[in-house]
XYZ file of C-alpha atoms in Angstrom:
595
model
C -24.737 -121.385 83.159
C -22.103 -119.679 85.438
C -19.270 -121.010 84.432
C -20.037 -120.962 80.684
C -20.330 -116.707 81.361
C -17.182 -116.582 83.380
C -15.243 -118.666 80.498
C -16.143 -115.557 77.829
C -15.461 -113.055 80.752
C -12.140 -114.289 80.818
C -11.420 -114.480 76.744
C -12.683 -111.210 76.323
C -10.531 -109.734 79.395
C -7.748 -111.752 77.430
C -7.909 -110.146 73.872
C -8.730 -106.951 76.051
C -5.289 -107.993 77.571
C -3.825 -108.719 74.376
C -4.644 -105.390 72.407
C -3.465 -103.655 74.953
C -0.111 -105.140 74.685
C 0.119 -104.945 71.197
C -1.221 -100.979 71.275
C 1.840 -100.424 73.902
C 4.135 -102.206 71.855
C 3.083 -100.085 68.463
C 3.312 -96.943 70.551
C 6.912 -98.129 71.697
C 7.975 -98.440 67.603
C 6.273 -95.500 66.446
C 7.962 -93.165 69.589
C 11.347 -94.908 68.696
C 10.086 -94.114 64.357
C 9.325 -90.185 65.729
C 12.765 -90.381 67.353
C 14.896 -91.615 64.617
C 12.323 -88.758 62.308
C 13.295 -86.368 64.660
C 17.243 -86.905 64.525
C 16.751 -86.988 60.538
C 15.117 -83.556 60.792
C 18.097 -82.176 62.850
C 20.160 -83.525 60.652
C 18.471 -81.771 57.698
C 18.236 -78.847 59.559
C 21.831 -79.234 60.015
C 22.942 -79.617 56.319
C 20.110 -76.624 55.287
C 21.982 -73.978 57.812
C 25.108 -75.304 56.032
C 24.119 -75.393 52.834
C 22.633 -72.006 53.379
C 25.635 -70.253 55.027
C 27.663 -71.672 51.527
C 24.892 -70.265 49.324
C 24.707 -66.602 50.600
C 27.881 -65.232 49.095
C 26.483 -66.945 45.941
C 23.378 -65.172 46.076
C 24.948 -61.480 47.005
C 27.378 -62.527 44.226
C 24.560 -63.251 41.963
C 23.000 -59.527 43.331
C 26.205 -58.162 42.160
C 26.908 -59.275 39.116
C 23.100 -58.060 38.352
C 23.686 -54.467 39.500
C 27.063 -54.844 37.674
C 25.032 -56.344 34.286
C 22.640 -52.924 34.773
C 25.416 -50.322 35.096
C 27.589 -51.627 31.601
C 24.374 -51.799 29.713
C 23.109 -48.370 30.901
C 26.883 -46.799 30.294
C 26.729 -49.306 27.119
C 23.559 -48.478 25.101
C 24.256 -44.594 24.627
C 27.906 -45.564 23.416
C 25.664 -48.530 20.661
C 22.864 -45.653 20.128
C 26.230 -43.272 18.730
C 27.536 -46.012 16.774
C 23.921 -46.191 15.068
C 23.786 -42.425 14.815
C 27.743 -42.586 12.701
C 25.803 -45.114 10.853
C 22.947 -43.235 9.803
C 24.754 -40.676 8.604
C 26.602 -42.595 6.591
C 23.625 -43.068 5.312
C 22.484 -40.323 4.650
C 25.838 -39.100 3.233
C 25.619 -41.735 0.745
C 22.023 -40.197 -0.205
C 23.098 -37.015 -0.452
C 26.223 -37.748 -2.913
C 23.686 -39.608 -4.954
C 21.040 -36.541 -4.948
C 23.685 -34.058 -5.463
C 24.644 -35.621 -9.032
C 20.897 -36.108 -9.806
C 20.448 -32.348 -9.129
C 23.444 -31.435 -11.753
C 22.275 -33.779 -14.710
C 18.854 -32.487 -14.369
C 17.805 -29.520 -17.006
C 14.316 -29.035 -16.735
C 13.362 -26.371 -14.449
C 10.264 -27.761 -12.262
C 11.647 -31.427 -11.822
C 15.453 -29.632 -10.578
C 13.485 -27.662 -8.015
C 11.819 -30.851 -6.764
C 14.856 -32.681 -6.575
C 16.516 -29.625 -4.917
C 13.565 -29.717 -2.540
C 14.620 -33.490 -2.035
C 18.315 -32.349 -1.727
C 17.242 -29.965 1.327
C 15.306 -32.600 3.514
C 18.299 -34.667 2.813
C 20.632 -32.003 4.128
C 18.305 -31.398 7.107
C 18.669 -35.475 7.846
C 22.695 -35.245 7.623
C 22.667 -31.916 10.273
C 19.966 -34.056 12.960
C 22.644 -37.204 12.888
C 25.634 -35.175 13.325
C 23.173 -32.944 15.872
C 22.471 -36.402 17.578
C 26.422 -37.306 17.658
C 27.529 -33.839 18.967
C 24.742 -33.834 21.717
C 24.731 -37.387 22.730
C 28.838 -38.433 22.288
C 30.126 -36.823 25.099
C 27.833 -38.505 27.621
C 28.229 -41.630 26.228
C 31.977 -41.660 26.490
C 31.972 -40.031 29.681
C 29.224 -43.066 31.037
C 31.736 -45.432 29.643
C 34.467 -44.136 30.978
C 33.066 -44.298 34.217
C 32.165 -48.136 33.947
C 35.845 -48.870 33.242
C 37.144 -47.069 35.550
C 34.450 -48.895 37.974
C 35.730 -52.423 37.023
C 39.180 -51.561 37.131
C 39.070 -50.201 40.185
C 37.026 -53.210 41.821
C 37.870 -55.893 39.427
C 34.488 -56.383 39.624
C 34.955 -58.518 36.248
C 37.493 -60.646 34.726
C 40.808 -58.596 33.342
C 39.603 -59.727 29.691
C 36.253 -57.923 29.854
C 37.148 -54.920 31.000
C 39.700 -54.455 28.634
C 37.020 -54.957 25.639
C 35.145 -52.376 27.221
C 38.854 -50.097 27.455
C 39.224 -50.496 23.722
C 36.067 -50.023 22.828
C 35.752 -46.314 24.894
C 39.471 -45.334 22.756
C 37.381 -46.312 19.998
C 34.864 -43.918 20.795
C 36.790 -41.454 21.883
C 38.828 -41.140 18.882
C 35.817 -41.409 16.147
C 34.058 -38.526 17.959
C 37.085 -36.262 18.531
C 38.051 -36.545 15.224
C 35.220 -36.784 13.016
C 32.317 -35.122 14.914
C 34.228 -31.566 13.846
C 35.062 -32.852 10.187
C 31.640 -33.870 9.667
C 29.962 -30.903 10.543
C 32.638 -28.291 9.078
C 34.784 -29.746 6.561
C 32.539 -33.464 5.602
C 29.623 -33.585 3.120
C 27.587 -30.935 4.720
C 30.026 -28.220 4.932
C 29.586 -29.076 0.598
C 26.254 -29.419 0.882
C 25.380 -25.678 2.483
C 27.776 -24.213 -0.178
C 25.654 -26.083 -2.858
C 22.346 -24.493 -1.308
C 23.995 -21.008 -0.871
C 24.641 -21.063 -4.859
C 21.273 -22.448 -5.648
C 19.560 -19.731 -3.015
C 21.426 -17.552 -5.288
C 20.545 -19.100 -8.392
C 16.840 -18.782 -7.823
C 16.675 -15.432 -6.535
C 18.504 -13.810 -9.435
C 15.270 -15.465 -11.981
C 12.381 -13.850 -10.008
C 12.376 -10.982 -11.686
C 9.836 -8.067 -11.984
C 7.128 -7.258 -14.711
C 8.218 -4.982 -17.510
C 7.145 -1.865 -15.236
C 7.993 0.405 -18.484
C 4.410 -0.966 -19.674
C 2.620 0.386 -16.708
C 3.747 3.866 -16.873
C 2.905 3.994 -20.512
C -0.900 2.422 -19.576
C -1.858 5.144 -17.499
C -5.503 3.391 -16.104
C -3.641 0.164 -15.347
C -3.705 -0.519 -11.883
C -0.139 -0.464 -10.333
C -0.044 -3.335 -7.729
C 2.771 -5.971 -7.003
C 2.794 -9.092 -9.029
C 3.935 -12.590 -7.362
C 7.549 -12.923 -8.468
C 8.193 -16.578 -8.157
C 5.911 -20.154 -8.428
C 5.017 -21.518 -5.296
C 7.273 -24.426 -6.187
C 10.238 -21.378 -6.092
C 8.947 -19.971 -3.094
C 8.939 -23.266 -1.381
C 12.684 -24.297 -2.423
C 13.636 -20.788 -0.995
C 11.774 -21.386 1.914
C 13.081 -24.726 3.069
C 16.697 -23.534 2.148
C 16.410 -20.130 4.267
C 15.462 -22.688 7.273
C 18.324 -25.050 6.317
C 20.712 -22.176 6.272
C 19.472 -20.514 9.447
C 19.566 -23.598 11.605
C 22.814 -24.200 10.425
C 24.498 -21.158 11.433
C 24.587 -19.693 7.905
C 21.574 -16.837 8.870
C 23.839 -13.788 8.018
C 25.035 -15.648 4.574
C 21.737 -16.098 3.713
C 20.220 -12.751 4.687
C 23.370 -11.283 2.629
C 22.943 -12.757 -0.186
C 19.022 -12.516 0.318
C 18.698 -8.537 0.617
C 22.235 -8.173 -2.107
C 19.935 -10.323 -4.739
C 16.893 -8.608 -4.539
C 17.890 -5.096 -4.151
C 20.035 -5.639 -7.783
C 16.730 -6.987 -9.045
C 14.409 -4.194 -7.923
C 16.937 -1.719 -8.703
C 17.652 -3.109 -12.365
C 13.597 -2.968 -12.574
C 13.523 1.016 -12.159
C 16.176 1.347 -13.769
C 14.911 -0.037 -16.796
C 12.673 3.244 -16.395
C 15.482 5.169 -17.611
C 15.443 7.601 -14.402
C 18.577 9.537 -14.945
C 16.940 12.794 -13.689
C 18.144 11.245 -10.914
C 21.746 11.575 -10.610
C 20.840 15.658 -10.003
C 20.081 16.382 -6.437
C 21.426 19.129 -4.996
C 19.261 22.730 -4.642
C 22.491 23.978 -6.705
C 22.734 21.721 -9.788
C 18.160 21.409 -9.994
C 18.590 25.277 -10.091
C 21.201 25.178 -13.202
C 18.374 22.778 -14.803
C 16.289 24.574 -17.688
C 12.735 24.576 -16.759
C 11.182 22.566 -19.228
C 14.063 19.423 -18.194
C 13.426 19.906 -14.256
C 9.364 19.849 -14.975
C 9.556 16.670 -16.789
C 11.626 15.170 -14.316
C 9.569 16.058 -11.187
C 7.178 14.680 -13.454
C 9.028 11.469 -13.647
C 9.877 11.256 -10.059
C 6.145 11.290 -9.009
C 5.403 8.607 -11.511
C 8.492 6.496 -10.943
C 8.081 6.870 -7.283
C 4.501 5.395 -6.925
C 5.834 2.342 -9.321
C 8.422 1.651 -6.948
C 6.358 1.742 -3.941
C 2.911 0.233 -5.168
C 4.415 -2.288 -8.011
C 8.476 -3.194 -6.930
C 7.953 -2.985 -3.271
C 4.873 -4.453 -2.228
C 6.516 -7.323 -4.461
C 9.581 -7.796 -3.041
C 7.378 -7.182 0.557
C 5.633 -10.250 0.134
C 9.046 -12.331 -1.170
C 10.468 -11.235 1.865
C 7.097 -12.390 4.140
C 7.151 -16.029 2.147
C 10.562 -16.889 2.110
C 12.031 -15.888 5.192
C 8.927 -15.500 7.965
C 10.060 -19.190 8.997
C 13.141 -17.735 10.066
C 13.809 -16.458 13.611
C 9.673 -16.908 14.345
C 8.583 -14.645 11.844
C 11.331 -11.590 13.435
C 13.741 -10.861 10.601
C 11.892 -10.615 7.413
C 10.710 -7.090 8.076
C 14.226 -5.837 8.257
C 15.535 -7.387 5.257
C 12.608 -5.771 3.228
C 13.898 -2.348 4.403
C 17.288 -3.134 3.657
C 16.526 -3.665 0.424
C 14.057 -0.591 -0.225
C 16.127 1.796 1.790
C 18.598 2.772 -0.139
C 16.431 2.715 -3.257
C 14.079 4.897 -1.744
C 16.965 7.020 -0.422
C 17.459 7.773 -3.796
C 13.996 8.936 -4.555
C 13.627 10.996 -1.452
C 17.163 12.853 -2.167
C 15.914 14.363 -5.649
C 12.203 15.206 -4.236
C 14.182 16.721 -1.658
C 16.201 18.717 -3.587
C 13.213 19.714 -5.760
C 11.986 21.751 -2.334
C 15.103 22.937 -1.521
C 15.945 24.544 -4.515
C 15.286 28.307 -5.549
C 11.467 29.547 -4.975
C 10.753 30.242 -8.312
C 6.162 30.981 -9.020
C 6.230 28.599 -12.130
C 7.510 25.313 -9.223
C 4.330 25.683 -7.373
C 2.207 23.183 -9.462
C 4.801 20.723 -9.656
C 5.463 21.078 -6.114
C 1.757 20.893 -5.511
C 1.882 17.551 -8.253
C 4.744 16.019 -5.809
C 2.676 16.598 -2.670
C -0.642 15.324 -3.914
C 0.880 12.070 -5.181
C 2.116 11.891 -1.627
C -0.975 12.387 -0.022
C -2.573 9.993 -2.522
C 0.228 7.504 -1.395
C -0.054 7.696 1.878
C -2.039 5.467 3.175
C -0.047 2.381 0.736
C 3.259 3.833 1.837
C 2.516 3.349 5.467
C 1.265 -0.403 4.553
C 3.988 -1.019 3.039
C 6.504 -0.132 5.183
C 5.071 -0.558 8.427
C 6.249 -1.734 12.033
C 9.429 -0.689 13.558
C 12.179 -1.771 10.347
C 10.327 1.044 8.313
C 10.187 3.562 10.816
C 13.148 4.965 9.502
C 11.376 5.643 5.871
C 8.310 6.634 6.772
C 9.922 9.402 8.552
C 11.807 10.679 5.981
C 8.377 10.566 3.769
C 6.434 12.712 6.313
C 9.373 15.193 6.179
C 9.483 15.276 2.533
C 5.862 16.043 2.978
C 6.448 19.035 5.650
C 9.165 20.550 3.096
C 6.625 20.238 -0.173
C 4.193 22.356 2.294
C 6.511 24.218 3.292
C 7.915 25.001 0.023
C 4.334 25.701 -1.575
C 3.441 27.708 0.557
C 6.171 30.119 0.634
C 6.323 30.106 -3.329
C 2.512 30.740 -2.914
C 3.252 33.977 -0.580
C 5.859 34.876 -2.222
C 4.520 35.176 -5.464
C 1.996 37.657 -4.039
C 4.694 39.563 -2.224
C 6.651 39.778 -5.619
C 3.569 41.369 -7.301
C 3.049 44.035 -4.267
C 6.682 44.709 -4.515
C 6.924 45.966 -7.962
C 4.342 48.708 -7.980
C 7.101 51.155 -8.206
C 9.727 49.069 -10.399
C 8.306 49.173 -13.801
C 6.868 51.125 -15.833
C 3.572 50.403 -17.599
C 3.407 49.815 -21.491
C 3.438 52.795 -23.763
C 0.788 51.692 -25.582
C -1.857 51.044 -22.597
C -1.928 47.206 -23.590
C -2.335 44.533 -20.789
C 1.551 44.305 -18.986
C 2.991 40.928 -19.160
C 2.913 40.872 -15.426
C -0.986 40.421 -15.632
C -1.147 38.261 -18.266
C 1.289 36.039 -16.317
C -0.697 36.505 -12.797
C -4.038 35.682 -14.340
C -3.273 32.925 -16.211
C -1.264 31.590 -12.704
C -3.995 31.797 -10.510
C -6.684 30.708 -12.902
C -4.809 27.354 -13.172
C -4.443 27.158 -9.583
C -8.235 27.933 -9.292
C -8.475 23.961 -11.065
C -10.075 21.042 -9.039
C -6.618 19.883 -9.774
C -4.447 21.914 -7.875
C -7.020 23.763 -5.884
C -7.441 20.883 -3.223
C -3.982 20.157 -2.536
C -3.067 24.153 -2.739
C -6.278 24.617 -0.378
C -4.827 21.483 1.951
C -1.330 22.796 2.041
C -2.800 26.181 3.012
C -5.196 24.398 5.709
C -2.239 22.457 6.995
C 0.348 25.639 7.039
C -2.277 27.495 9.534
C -2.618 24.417 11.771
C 1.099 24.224 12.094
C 1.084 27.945 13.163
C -2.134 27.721 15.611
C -1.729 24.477 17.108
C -3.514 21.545 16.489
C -6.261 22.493 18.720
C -7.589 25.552 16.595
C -9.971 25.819 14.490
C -9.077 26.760 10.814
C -11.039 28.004 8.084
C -12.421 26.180 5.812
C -10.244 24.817 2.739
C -12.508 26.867 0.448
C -12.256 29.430 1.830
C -8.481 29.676 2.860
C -7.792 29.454 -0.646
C -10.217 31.833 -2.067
C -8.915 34.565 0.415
C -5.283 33.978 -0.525
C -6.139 34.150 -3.947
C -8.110 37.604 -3.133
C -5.438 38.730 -2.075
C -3.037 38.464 -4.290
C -5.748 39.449 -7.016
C -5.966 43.218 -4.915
C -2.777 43.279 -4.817
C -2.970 43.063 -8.445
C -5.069 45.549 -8.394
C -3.216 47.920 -6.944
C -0.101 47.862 -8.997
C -2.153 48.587 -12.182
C -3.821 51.494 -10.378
C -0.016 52.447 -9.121
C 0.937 52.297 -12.834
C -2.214 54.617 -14.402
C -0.411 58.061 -13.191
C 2.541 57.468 -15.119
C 1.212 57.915 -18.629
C 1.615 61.652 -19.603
C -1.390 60.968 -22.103
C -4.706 61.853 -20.580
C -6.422 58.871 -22.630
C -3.490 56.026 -22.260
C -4.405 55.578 -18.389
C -8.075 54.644 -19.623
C -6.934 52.410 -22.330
C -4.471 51.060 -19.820
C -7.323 49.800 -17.457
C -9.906 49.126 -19.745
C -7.320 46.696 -21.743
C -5.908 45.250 -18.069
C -9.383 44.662 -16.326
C -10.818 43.697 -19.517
C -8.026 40.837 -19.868
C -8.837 39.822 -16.188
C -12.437 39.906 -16.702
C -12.434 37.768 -19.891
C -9.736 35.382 -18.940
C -11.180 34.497 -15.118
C -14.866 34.481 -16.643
C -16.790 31.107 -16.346
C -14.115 29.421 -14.004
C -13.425 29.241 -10.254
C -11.370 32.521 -10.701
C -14.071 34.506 -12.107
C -16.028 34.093 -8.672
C -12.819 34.962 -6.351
C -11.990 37.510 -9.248
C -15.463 39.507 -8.796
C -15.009 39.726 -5.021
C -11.568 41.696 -5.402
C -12.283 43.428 -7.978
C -15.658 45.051 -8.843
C -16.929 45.586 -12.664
C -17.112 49.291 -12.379
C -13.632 49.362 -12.612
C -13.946 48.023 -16.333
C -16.735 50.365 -16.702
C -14.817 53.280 -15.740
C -12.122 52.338 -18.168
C -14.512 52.257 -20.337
C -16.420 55.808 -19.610
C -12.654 56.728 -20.286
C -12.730 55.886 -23.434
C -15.708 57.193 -24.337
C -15.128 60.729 -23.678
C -11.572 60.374 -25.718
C -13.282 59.064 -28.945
C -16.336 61.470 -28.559
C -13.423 64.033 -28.998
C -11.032 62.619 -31.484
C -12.851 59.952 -33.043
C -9.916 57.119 -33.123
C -7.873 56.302 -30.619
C -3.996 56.627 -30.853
C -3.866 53.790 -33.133
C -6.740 54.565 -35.538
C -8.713 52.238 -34.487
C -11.228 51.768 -31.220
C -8.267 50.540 -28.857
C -11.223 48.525 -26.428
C -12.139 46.659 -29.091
C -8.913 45.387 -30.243
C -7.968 44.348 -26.681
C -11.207 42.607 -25.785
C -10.808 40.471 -28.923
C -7.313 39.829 -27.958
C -8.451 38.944 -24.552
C -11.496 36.888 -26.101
C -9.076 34.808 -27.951
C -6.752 33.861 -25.108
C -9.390 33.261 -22.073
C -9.562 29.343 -23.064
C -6.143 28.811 -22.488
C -3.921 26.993 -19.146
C -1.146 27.734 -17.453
C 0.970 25.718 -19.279
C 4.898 25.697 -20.621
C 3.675 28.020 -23.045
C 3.372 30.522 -20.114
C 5.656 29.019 -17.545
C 8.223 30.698 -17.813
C 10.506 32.657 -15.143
C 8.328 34.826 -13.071
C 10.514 37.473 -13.563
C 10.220 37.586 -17.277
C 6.643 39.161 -16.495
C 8.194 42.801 -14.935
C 9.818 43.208 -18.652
């Protein structure tokens, strides 16, 4: 049994032996394989460090020619965006040819203004290329320049290149420097702004105004502005004031703007036939016959509220639609007053000559017309011509309005002075009938006692006394300032015909005298405004004592100097006459009433 176990002892210590051996011998080969793998990797190590050192001015090359790439395409694509901006507007320049002969073969009215409308947009397209070439050509050729200047300088690129880029910036420069300029001054759109200067023209010479003859004659037509063009009108003028403006062609188009328009307005009054007004001075209105110079003041006042309330609230709103695009909204103001200043300069010339002109009693009412149809227009006038472009014109409408009170006032005042004054002048009739002076005085005031000329006369009066006590006074009422003005001129009536009864030699003519005189007054004031002012002057016991006058005389001789009772005669005359007005008829020169 022993030596059976020390036999596989031995054969296992010999494999043992053997594995060994053969472990130590494939440890041997694989430290020789990890020493011919470790040469290889030095080797490849070798050729990497090589390879790389050869690649790295490659790759800083390749970094170059990348930054290089970036810089020609950024100087490059402004200089390609001009080229496609002188393309577009070659374009559009063909466009605009082809519009342009469409616009002159076309006759009917509504499809010419579209097409004009067209023509405009068209124009606007042509000024944003050549807008877009003016802005961006300069930076483009100066970024190009600066690229070739780059690669000739570093020959960062091959000769070839660079000089493709060269003649392409001559290129450039040449096309802008000599057709930029051409295009925009002396090119199709130059043309094209002439063409819209004669159509602006065009279509502001047809608006014109309604036949304003026809609302003077229809006295309760209401005068307000009409719209003087279609909205399709409106809207051609519109875009081409905008076209105009941004093209430098404002002061063209706000020439030929205000020139139009004030021809048109003006040819619309004119049509009213106003030559009153070519007389305007105090000298040549004073050399006018009276019954001329009232029917032109009468004129004025109607020919003046037409203009304002019917020709300029018109052209006002032209102005607003047509131009309030231009300049934000800030010139369209102004080139409504230009045209309504000179117009209106007119008007306020004559109305101011009116008031300047020789005081005479009978120019009261029509001064007192003129400043009630002020008053009345007042509050339109200051609509109209509002804002700082019409301060001008409202100014010279509130002194017109000082002068008219000024003026009626001092004819008012006057005419009572003129009455006290000739007490001692004339003498009465010889007959004892009413003097013409009376008849004149009564008549006078009883038509300014009428709702019609007794508010503005009582305003005036009101306004006058203001003026003199400052604004922080209290003045009468307007009642009753004008029924003590009139009060006193009626006692101052009164006491020339008591300064004229001593001058009769007769002891009955002073009777007759003032029975006839206060009898007039008493029958001519009676059931109107006057009557009431009339019986606090004058009391009725002066007709009574006329009348106690006569009386005695007839209970002596029977007749009076005429045969007949003289009191009756008169009153009947007086009767007759105390429905009348104080109208041409008895308008005459104050003056003539002292005869």
């Amino acid at each position: 049994m022993a030596p059976k176990d020390d036999n596989s002892t031995l054969t296992k210590l010999e494999s043992a032996c053997s594995d060994l051996k053969n472990l130590l011998q494939t440890s041997a080969k694989m430290e020789e394989s990890l020493e011919n793998m470790d040469r290889k990797f030095y080797t490849l190590q070798e050729t990497l460090s090589t390879a790389s050192r050869r690649v790295a001015p490659l790759q800083s090359l390749a970094i170059a020619t990348k930054a290089l790439d970036t810089r020609i395409n950024r100087a490059a694509s402004p200089a390609i965006a001009l080229l496609d901006s002188f393309k577009v507007s070659e374009s559009v320049q063909r466009k605009l040819l082809n519009l342009s002969n469409k616009l002159s073969d076309e006759k009917n009215p509504t499809k010419r203004l579209k097409k004009l409308i067209k023509f405009v947009d068209c124009v606007d397209q042509l000024d944003a290329a050549i807008t877009s070439i003016s802005q961006d050509g300069e930076p483009a050729i100066q970024k190009l320049q600066e690229v070739v200047e780059f690669l000739s300088r570093t020959k960062a690129t091959d000769q070839y290149r660079t000089q493709r880029l060269r003649e392409t910036l001559m290129t450039l420069k040449v096309l802008y420097e000599n057709e930029v300029d051409a295009m925009r001054f002396d090119g199709l759109l130059d043309e094209a702004l002439l063409n819209l200067q004669d159509e602006y023209e065009g279509i502001l010479q047809q608006l014109k105004h309604q036949n304003i003859s026809e609302l003077q004659a229809d006295a309760e037509a209401e005068t307000m502005g009409s719209d003087l063009g279609t909205e399709l009108e409106v809207e051609a003028l519109r875009r081409i004031s905008e076209t105009l403006a941004a093209n430098d062609c404002l002061d063209i188009c706000i020439d030929i703007f205000v020139k139009v328009r004030y021809r048109r307005a003006a040819k619309a009054l004119m049509r009213l036939n106003p030559t009153y007004l070519k007389t305007y001075t105090p000298e040549e209105i004073d050399e006018m016959e009276w019954e001329n110079l009232e029917t032109a003041i009468t004129l004025w006042i109607q020919h003046f509220e037409l203009a304002v309330k019917a020709v300029f609230v018109s052209e006002k709103k032209l102005c607003n639609q047509v131009l309030s695009g231009v300049m934000d909204g800030l010139i369209w103001a102004e080139c409504f007053i230009k045209i309504a200043d000179k117009i209106m300069a007119v008007f306020f010339r004559f109305g101011e000559g009116v008031v300047r002109s020789s005081k005479e009693p009978q120019k009261l009412f029509k001064l007192l017309d003129m400043f009630d149809s002020l008053e009345k227009l007042k509050t339109d006038f200051s609509e109209i011509f509002e804002g700082e472009a019409g301060a001008g014109i409202c100014l010279r409408f509130r002194e017109l309005e000082k002068l008219l009170i000024h003026a009626a006032s001092k004819v008012f005042w006057e005419f009572g002075l003129q009455i006290e004054g000739t007490s001692d002048g004339f003498s009465p009739p010889r007959d004892g009938s009413v003097p013409k002076l009376v008849r004149y005085a009564i008549n006078y005031l009883k038509y300014l006692s009428t709702e019609n000329y007794s508010v503005p006369m009582a305003q005036v009066l009101r306004t006058e006394q203001i003026w003199k006590a400052g604004i922080l006074s209290k003045p009468e009422t307007d009642d009753n300032l004008l029924k003590d003005a009139i009060s006193n001129i009626m006692e101052a009536l009164q006491r020339n015909v008591e300064s004229k009864k001593p001058r009769y030699r007769d002891k009955i003519l002073p009777h007759i005298f003032t029975m006839n005189t206060y009898w007039y007054i008493y029958m001519r004031s009676r059931n109107s405004e006057l009557g009431k002012i009339t019986r606090r002057a004058m009391d009725e016991k002066e007709v009574q004592s006329g009348r106690r006058g006569i009386g005695l005389h007839v209970s002596e001789t029977g007749v009076g100097a005429s045969g007949e009772s003289v009191g009756e005669g008169r009153c009947k005359e007086a009767e007759q006459g105390s429905h009348g007005s104080f109208g041409k008829g008895e308008n005459g020169s104050f003056h003539e009433g002292f005869r």
